[in-house]
């Protein structure tokens, strides 16, 4: 029976194409959690058979008429991921056992979480069917197929937050958490990611004048124009960078090493701004054990970089310097003229003395 012993590729494709609702159980024979769940799944298969055979009139099993009616359009399939790797890869199955409901081939969210009993499976399926009906979601296969969920088109998440760190070497790690009641194939996990924002700043403190908002160094167009371009690039070098593992590189981990140098930025007579220059180096590697991860390693340099833009010269300072230069030139010219006159006058007197 395809519900209990595993569906073929043809049966799976037919259910995704033709079934109103398909409740799919992804499993592997070697997984102990899957083996423990199999009796409950077999009982659910019997409940669906009873619902289709006797309708809302009931049968040998004690099932409410409402539940019997809801389970009638539900097809059950069990997919052995050790035999059909292509199916489980397309469905982005990275942990088993996994129960997922489909409506005309489009996955309905969420995936099953809870006690693994036949009654709980039936309740979960009926909730999604009723929810789908309330949303008036009975559409044609072509329309539903175009609305593939993230589970089929590519799953992912957005992570944001802040961490207080000591001024000593350390790291922040993001790793896949493995549920205790699932078996996960670590090499099939993909931790490709985009770093939208990664910055470092002093922790705000009322008693510390240097503790200010992060990287206010380029807060105005004038500052951005006058701030050295090389230093601008090193304020947030990881922002907007994509780090991707191809399909053949699943299980790849990423390590971003950040060298942090404290920076003080002074411009004109304004209050100095404080931040950090960041030099980033990234590389990918395969872990020997455990789930792949993304690690941000950091090291704070004991040195401090000071960037200072002095006040612009005023017009009267320019005039004063110009006058000083002109005065110096005139003084030198006067000395040259006086010396030349004295020498010529002396020669003239010498000639007149010789003539007399």
Short mmCIF file of C-alpha atoms in Angstrom, two decimals:
data_model
loop_
_atom_site.label_atom_id
_atom_site.label_comp_id
_atom_site.label_asym_id
_atom_site.label_seq_id
_atom_site.Cartn_x
_atom_site.Cartn_y
_atom_site.Cartn_z
CA UNK A 1 0.00 0.00 0.00
CA UNK A 2 1.49 3.34 -1.07
CA UNK A 3 0.42 4.98 2.20
CA UNK A 4 2.31 2.53 4.38
CA UNK A 5 5.11 1.00 2.32
CA UNK A 6 6.24 3.88 0.09
CA UNK A 7 4.93 5.48 -3.08
CA UNK A 8 6.66 5.24 -6.42
CA UNK A 9 7.72 8.27 -8.42
CA UNK A 10 4.72 7.84 -10.72
CA UNK A 11 2.28 7.65 -7.79
CA UNK A 12 3.82 10.71 -6.18
CA UNK A 13 3.62 12.76 -9.39
CA UNK A 14 0.03 11.64 -9.97
CA UNK A 15 -0.98 12.67 -6.45
CA UNK A 16 0.68 16.09 -6.83
CA UNK A 17 -1.12 16.53 -10.14
CA UNK A 18 -4.59 15.07 -9.51
CA UNK A 19 -5.31 14.82 -5.77
CA UNK A 20 -7.29 17.57 -4.08
CA UNK A 21 -5.32 16.98 -0.90
CA UNK A 22 -2.25 14.80 -0.42
CA UNK A 23 -0.86 14.07 3.04
CA UNK A 24 2.75 12.98 2.49
CA UNK A 25 4.97 11.19 5.00
CA UNK A 26 8.70 11.46 4.22
CA UNK A 27 10.76 8.79 5.97
CA UNK A 28 13.85 6.57 5.83
CA UNK A 29 13.97 2.93 7.01
CA UNK A 30 17.09 3.54 9.12
CA UNK A 31 15.54 6.36 11.16
CA UNK A 32 14.38 5.13 14.62
CA UNK A 33 11.83 7.95 14.88
CA UNK A 34 10.31 6.86 11.55
CA UNK A 35 10.05 3.24 12.70
CA UNK A 36 8.34 4.33 15.92
CA UNK A 37 5.85 6.43 13.97
CA UNK A 38 4.91 3.79 11.41
CA UNK A 39 2.10 2.15 13.49
CA UNK A 40 0.36 5.51 13.92
CA UNK A 41 0.66 6.21 10.21
CA UNK A 42 -0.77 2.78 9.36
CA UNK A 43 -3.71 3.47 11.67
CA UNK A 44 -4.31 6.80 9.91
CA UNK A 45 -4.36 4.92 6.60
CA UNK A 46 -7.09 2.66 7.98
CA UNK A 47 -9.06 5.73 9.12
CA UNK A 48 -8.93 7.24 5.62
CA UNK A 49 -9.99 3.89 4.08
CA UNK A 50 -12.94 3.75 6.51
CA UNK A 51 -13.92 7.32 5.64
CA UNK A 52 -13.95 6.54 1.92
CA UNK A 53 -15.74 3.21 2.33
CA UNK A 54 -18.50 4.18 4.75
CA UNK A 55 -18.64 7.97 4.24
CA UNK A 56 -20.15 9.97 7.11
CA UNK A 57 -22.21 6.96 8.26
CA UNK A 58 -19.23 5.61 10.17
CA UNK A 59 -17.50 2.25 10.23
CA UNK A 60 -15.69 -0.10 12.53
CA UNK A 61 -13.42 2.66 13.85
CA UNK A 62 -14.77 5.29 16.18
CA UNK A 63 -14.52 8.39 13.98
CA UNK A 64 -16.84 11.39 14.08
CA UNK A 65 -18.98 12.03 11.00
CA UNK A 66 -17.39 15.47 10.49
CA UNK A 67 -13.90 14.00 10.52
CA UNK A 68 -14.96 11.19 8.18
CA UNK A 69 -16.27 13.75 5.68
CA UNK A 70 -13.09 15.85 5.82
CA UNK A 71 -10.74 12.86 5.36
CA UNK A 72 -12.49 11.56 2.23
CA UNK A 73 -10.60 13.77 -0.30
CA UNK A 74 -7.21 13.20 1.38
CA UNK A 75 -4.71 10.88 -0.32
CA UNK A 76 -1.95 9.40 1.87
CA UNK A 77 1.53 8.79 0.53
CA UNK A 78 4.69 7.60 2.22
CA UNK A 79 7.93 8.51 0.42
CA UNK A 80 11.13 6.63 1.21
CA UNK A 81 13.86 9.28 0.97
CA UNK A 82 16.59 6.64 0.82
CA UNK A 83 15.10 5.34 -2.45
CA UNK A 84 13.67 8.56 -3.91
CA UNK A 85 16.37 11.12 -3.19
CA UNK A 86 15.17 13.24 -6.13
CA UNK A 87 11.67 13.64 -4.64
CA UNK A 88 12.95 14.61 -1.21
CA UNK A 89 15.49 17.01 -2.72
CA UNK A 90 12.75 18.76 -4.73
CA UNK A 91 10.63 19.03 -1.57
CA UNK A 92 13.62 20.37 0.44
CA UNK A 93 13.36 17.61 3.01
CA UNK A 94 16.41 17.76 5.28
CA UNK A 95 15.01 15.95 8.33
CA UNK A 96 12.80 12.91 8.79
CA UNK A 97 10.16 12.03 9.73
CA UNK A 98 8.35 14.92 8.03
CA UNK A 99 4.60 15.20 7.44
CA UNK A 100 3.36 17.76 4.93
CA UNK A 101 -0.06 18.49 3.40
CA UNK A 102 -0.42 19.46 -0.28
CA UNK A 103 -3.34 21.00 -2.16
CA UNK A 104 -3.11 20.32 -5.90
CA UNK A 105 0.67 20.04 -5.57
CA UNK A 106 1.15 23.21 -3.53
CA UNK A 107 2.40 22.71 0.02
CA UNK A 108 0.19 23.98 2.83
CA UNK A 109 1.85 25.46 5.85
CA UNK A 110 2.80 24.61 8.51
CA UNK A 111 4.39 21.17 8.46
CA UNK A 112 3.17 18.81 11.16
CA UNK A 113 4.49 19.35 14.68
CA UNK A 114 3.09 17.61 17.73
CA UNK A 115 2.32 14.20 19.22
CA UNK A 116 2.75 11.48 16.63
CA UNK A 117 -0.54 9.63 16.98
CA UNK A 118 -3.13 8.70 14.38
CA UNK A 119 -5.78 10.90 16.00
CA UNK A 120 -3.43 13.90 16.00
CA UNK A 121 -2.52 13.26 12.34
CA UNK A 122 -6.22 13.15 11.41
CA UNK A 123 -6.93 16.32 13.37
CA UNK A 124 -4.01 18.12 11.69
CA UNK A 125 -5.18 17.07 8.22
CA UNK A 126 -8.77 18.13 8.92
CA UNK A 127 -7.63 21.54 10.22
CA UNK A 128 -5.70 22.28 7.02
CA UNK A 129 -8.54 21.03 4.81
CA UNK A 130 -11.11 23.18 6.63
CA UNK A 131 -8.76 26.17 6.60
CA UNK A 132 -8.27 25.75 2.88
CA UNK A 133 -12.01 25.58 2.33
CA UNK A 134 -12.63 28.69 4.39
CA UNK A 135 -10.16 30.58 2.24
CA UNK A 136 -12.03 29.44 -0.87
CA UNK A 137 -8.86 27.84 -2.22
CA UNK A 138 -10.36 25.22 -4.54
CA UNK A 139 -8.70 26.34 -7.74
CA UNK A 140 -7.66 24.62 -10.91
CA UNK A 141 -4.47 22.60 -10.98
CA UNK A 142 -2.76 25.16 -13.17
CA UNK A 143 -3.55 28.05 -10.82
CA UNK A 144 -2.53 26.20 -7.71
CA UNK A 145 0.63 24.88 -9.29
CA UNK A 146 1.78 28.45 -9.97
CA UNK A 147 1.52 29.22 -6.26
CA UNK A 148 4.28 26.94 -5.06
CA UNK A 149 5.24 27.50 -1.48
CA UNK A 150 8.66 28.34 -0.14
CA UNK A 151 9.10 24.69 0.85
CA UNK A 152 9.21 23.76 -2.86
CA UNK A 153 10.70 26.90 -4.40
CA UNK A 154 13.45 27.14 -1.79
CA UNK A 155 13.17 27.57 1.95
CA UNK A 156 14.93 30.19 4.01
CA UNK A 157 14.72 32.62 6.89
CA UNK A 158 15.76 36.11 7.93
CA UNK A 159 17.88 36.53 11.05
CA UNK A 160 18.48 39.86 12.73
CA UNK A 161 19.65 40.90 16.16
CA UNK A 162 22.55 42.24 18.19
CA UNK A 163 25.13 40.65 20.45
CA UNK A 164 27.22 42.20 23.23
CA UNK A 165 30.80 41.04 22.84
CA UNK A 166 33.98 41.51 24.86
CA UNK A 167 37.00 43.21 23.36
CA UNK A 168 38.70 39.85 22.99
CA UNK A 169 38.77 37.28 20.18
CA UNK A 170 35.53 35.31 19.83
CA UNK A 171 32.81 34.32 17.38
CA UNK A 172 29.07 34.39 16.74
CA UNK A 173 27.75 31.15 15.25
CA UNK A 174 24.53 30.46 13.34
CA UNK A 175 23.83 26.75 12.99
CA UNK A 176 20.91 24.50 12.08
CA UNK A 177 19.20 23.18 15.20
CA UNK A 178 18.40 19.47 15.00
CA UNK A 179 15.13 18.51 16.76
CA UNK A 180 15.44 15.64 19.17
CA UNK A 181 12.60 13.76 17.47
CA UNK A 182 14.02 13.97 13.94
CA UNK A 183 16.93 12.46 12.05
CA UNK A 184 18.72 15.00 9.86
CA UNK A 185 20.99 14.31 6.92
CA UNK A 186 23.61 16.99 7.63
CA UNK A 187 25.36 16.90 4.22
CA UNK A 188 22.08 17.94 2.56
CA UNK A 189 21.68 21.13 4.57
CA UNK A 190 22.38 24.35 2.69
CA UNK A 191 23.39 27.47 4.64
CA UNK A 192 23.78 29.81 1.68
CA UNK A 193 23.13 33.35 2.86
CA UNK A 194 23.20 37.06 2.11
CA UNK A 195 24.68 39.46 4.67
CA UNK A 196 22.39 42.49 4.49
CA UNK A 197 24.01 44.33 7.40
CA UNK A 198 26.94 43.56 9.66
CA UNK A 199 28.35 46.40 11.77
CA UNK A 200 30.07 46.95 15.09
CA UNK A 201 29.67 49.85 17.51
CA UNK A 202 30.31 50.74 21.11
CA UNK A 203 27.59 49.82 23.54
CA UNK A 204 25.57 52.96 24.40
CA UNK A 205 26.26 54.27 27.88
CA UNK A 206 25.23 57.55 29.45
CA UNK A 207 28.50 57.80 31.39
CA UNK A 208 30.69 57.45 28.31
CA UNK A 209 30.75 60.31 25.82
CA UNK A 210 32.51 58.08 23.27
CA UNK A 211 29.64 55.60 23.21
CA UNK A 212 27.51 56.84 20.36
CA UNK A 213 25.43 55.45 17.51
CA UNK A 214 27.16 52.96 15.27
CA UNK A 215 29.02 54.36 12.31
CA UNK A 216 27.69 57.91 12.25
CA UNK A 217 30.94 58.57 10.43
CA UNK A 218 29.29 59.20 7.07
CA UNK A 219 26.04 60.72 8.23
CA UNK A 220 26.07 63.78 5.92
CA UNK A 221 26.94 64.18 2.21
CA UNK A 222 29.80 66.55 3.12
CA UNK A 223 31.34 64.00 5.47
CA UNK A 224 30.95 61.23 2.90
CA UNK A 225 32.67 63.33 0.26
CA UNK A 226 35.61 64.27 2.47
CA UNK A 227 35.95 60.93 4.23
CA UNK A 228 38.62 58.79 2.49
CA UNK A 229 37.02 56.26 0.13
CA UNK A 230 39.25 53.42 1.31
CA UNK A 231 38.08 53.90 4.89
CA UNK A 232 34.45 54.11 3.78
CA UNK A 233 34.72 50.66 2.18
CA UNK A 234 36.07 49.16 5.38
CA UNK A 235 33.23 50.37 7.63
CA UNK A 236 30.78 47.64 6.55
CA UNK A 237 32.57 45.46 3.99
CA UNK A 238 30.20 42.46 4.25
CA UNK A 239 27.00 44.39 3.55
CA UNK A 240 25.18 43.10 0.47
CA UNK A 241 27.55 40.17 -0.02
CA UNK A 242 26.10 36.77 -1.06
CA UNK A 243 27.73 33.50 -0.01
CA UNK A 244 26.22 30.57 -1.89
CA UNK A 245 26.72 26.82 -1.87
CA UNK A 246 25.72 25.13 -5.11
CA UNK A 247 23.57 22.01 -5.19
CA UNK A 248 26.70 19.87 -5.39
CA UNK A 249 28.17 21.70 -2.36
CA UNK A 250 25.42 21.08 0.20
CA UNK A 251 26.78 20.76 3.71
CA UNK A 252 29.27 23.58 3.16
CA UNK A 253 30.03 25.84 6.15
CA UNK A 254 31.15 29.46 5.99
CA UNK A 255 33.52 31.38 8.24
CA UNK A 256 33.80 35.18 8.13
CA UNK A 257 36.87 36.49 9.96
CA UNK A 258 36.57 40.14 11.05
CA UNK A 259 39.54 42.21 12.18
CA UNK A 260 38.20 45.24 14.06
CA UNK A 261 40.14 48.47 14.52
CA UNK A 262 38.66 51.24 16.63
CA UNK A 263 38.45 54.55 14.78
CA UNK A 264 38.00 58.16 15.87
CA UNK A 265 36.79 60.60 13.23
CA UNK A 266 37.22 64.34 13.77
CA UNK A 267 35.98 67.00 11.39
CA UNK A 268 36.16 70.75 11.92
CA UNK A 269 35.16 71.72 15.42
CA UNK A 270 32.41 69.11 15.72
CA UNK A 271 32.27 66.47 18.38
CA UNK A 272 34.35 63.43 17.37
CA UNK A 273 32.56 60.30 16.14
CA UNK A 274 33.64 56.79 17.08
CA UNK A 275 33.30 53.51 15.22
CA UNK A 276 35.26 50.55 13.91
CA UNK A 277 37.10 49.78 10.73
CA UNK A 278 36.44 46.20 9.68
CA UNK A 279 38.65 44.01 7.50
CA UNK A 280 36.71 40.91 6.44
CA UNK A 281 38.03 37.61 5.09
CA UNK A 282 35.62 34.79 4.21
CA UNK A 283 36.15 31.14 3.34
CA UNK A 284 34.09 27.96 3.04
CA UNK A 285 34.87 24.51 4.41
CA UNK A 286 33.29 21.14 5.22
CA UNK A 287 32.84 20.15 8.86
CA UNK A 288 33.76 16.63 9.88
CA UNK A 289 30.82 16.31 12.28
CA UNK A 290 27.52 18.07 12.93
CA UNK A 291 25.36 20.44 10.95
CA UNK A 292 26.88 23.11 8.68
CA UNK A 293 27.10 26.59 10.15
CA UNK A 294 27.83 30.24 9.46
CA UNK A 295 30.43 31.69 11.81
CA UNK A 296 31.45 35.31 12.31
CA UNK A 297 34.85 35.27 14.05
CA UNK A 298 36.16 38.59 15.32
CA UNK A 299 39.34 40.00 16.79
CA UNK A 300 39.55 43.54 18.21
CA UNK A 301 42.87 45.26 17.60
CA UNK A 302 44.46 47.15 20.52
CA UNK A 303 45.40 49.93 18.10
CA UNK A 304 43.29 53.01 17.38
CA UNK A 305 42.93 54.86 14.09
CA UNK A 306 42.43 58.63 14.22
CA UNK A 307 41.15 60.42 11.11
CA UNK A 308 41.15 64.21 11.41
CA UNK A 309 39.97 66.84 8.94
CA UNK A 310 41.16 70.23 10.12
CA UNK A 311 39.19 73.46 9.83
CA UNK A 312 39.12 75.10 6.42
CA UNK A 313 41.12 78.32 6.08
CA UNK A 314 39.14 81.58 6.25
CA UNK A 315 39.50 84.34 3.61
CA UNK A 316 41.20 86.77 5.96
CA UNK A 317 43.84 84.16 6.77
CA UNK A 318 44.58 83.90 3.05
CA UNK A 319 44.85 87.71 2.73
CA UNK A 320 47.15 87.88 5.76
CA UNK A 321 49.45 85.22 4.36
CA UNK A 322 49.44 86.87 0.95
CA UNK A 323 50.39 90.22 2.48
CA UNK A 324 53.13 88.56 4.48
CA UNK A 325 54.53 86.96 1.34
CA UNK A 326 54.34 90.22 -0.60
CA UNK A 327 55.95 92.09 2.30
CA UNK A 328 58.76 89.57 2.44
CA UNK A 329 59.33 89.85 -1.31
CA UNK A 330 59.39 93.67 -1.13
CA UNK A 331 61.83 93.56 1.79
CA UNK A 332 64.18 91.26 -0.08
CA UNK A 333 63.96 93.40 -3.19
CA UNK A 334 64.71 96.49 -1.09
CA UNK A 335 67.80 94.85 0.39
CA UNK A 336 68.99 93.78 -3.04
CA UNK A 337 68.43 97.27 -4.40
CA UNK A 338 70.27 98.90 -1.49
CA UNK A 339 73.20 96.52 -1.78
CA UNK A 340 73.43 97.00 -5.54
CA UNK A 341 73.32 100.79 -5.21
CA UNK A 342 76.08 100.78 -2.58
CA UNK A 343 78.33 98.63 -4.74
CA UNK A 344 77.79 100.73 -7.86
CA UNK A 345 78.32 103.99 -5.92
CA UNK A 346 81.59 102.71 -4.49
CA UNK A 347 82.88 101.74 -7.92
CA UNK A 348 81.91 105.18 -9.23
CA UNK A 349 83.88 106.96 -6.49
CA UNK A 350 86.88 104.77 -7.12
CA UNK A 351 86.89 105.77 -10.80
CA UNK A 352 86.56 109.47 -10.00
CA UNK A 353 89.47 109.30 -7.53
CA UNK A 354 91.76 107.73 -10.12
CA UNK A 355 90.88 110.35 -12.70
CA UNK A 356 91.80 113.27 -10.39
#
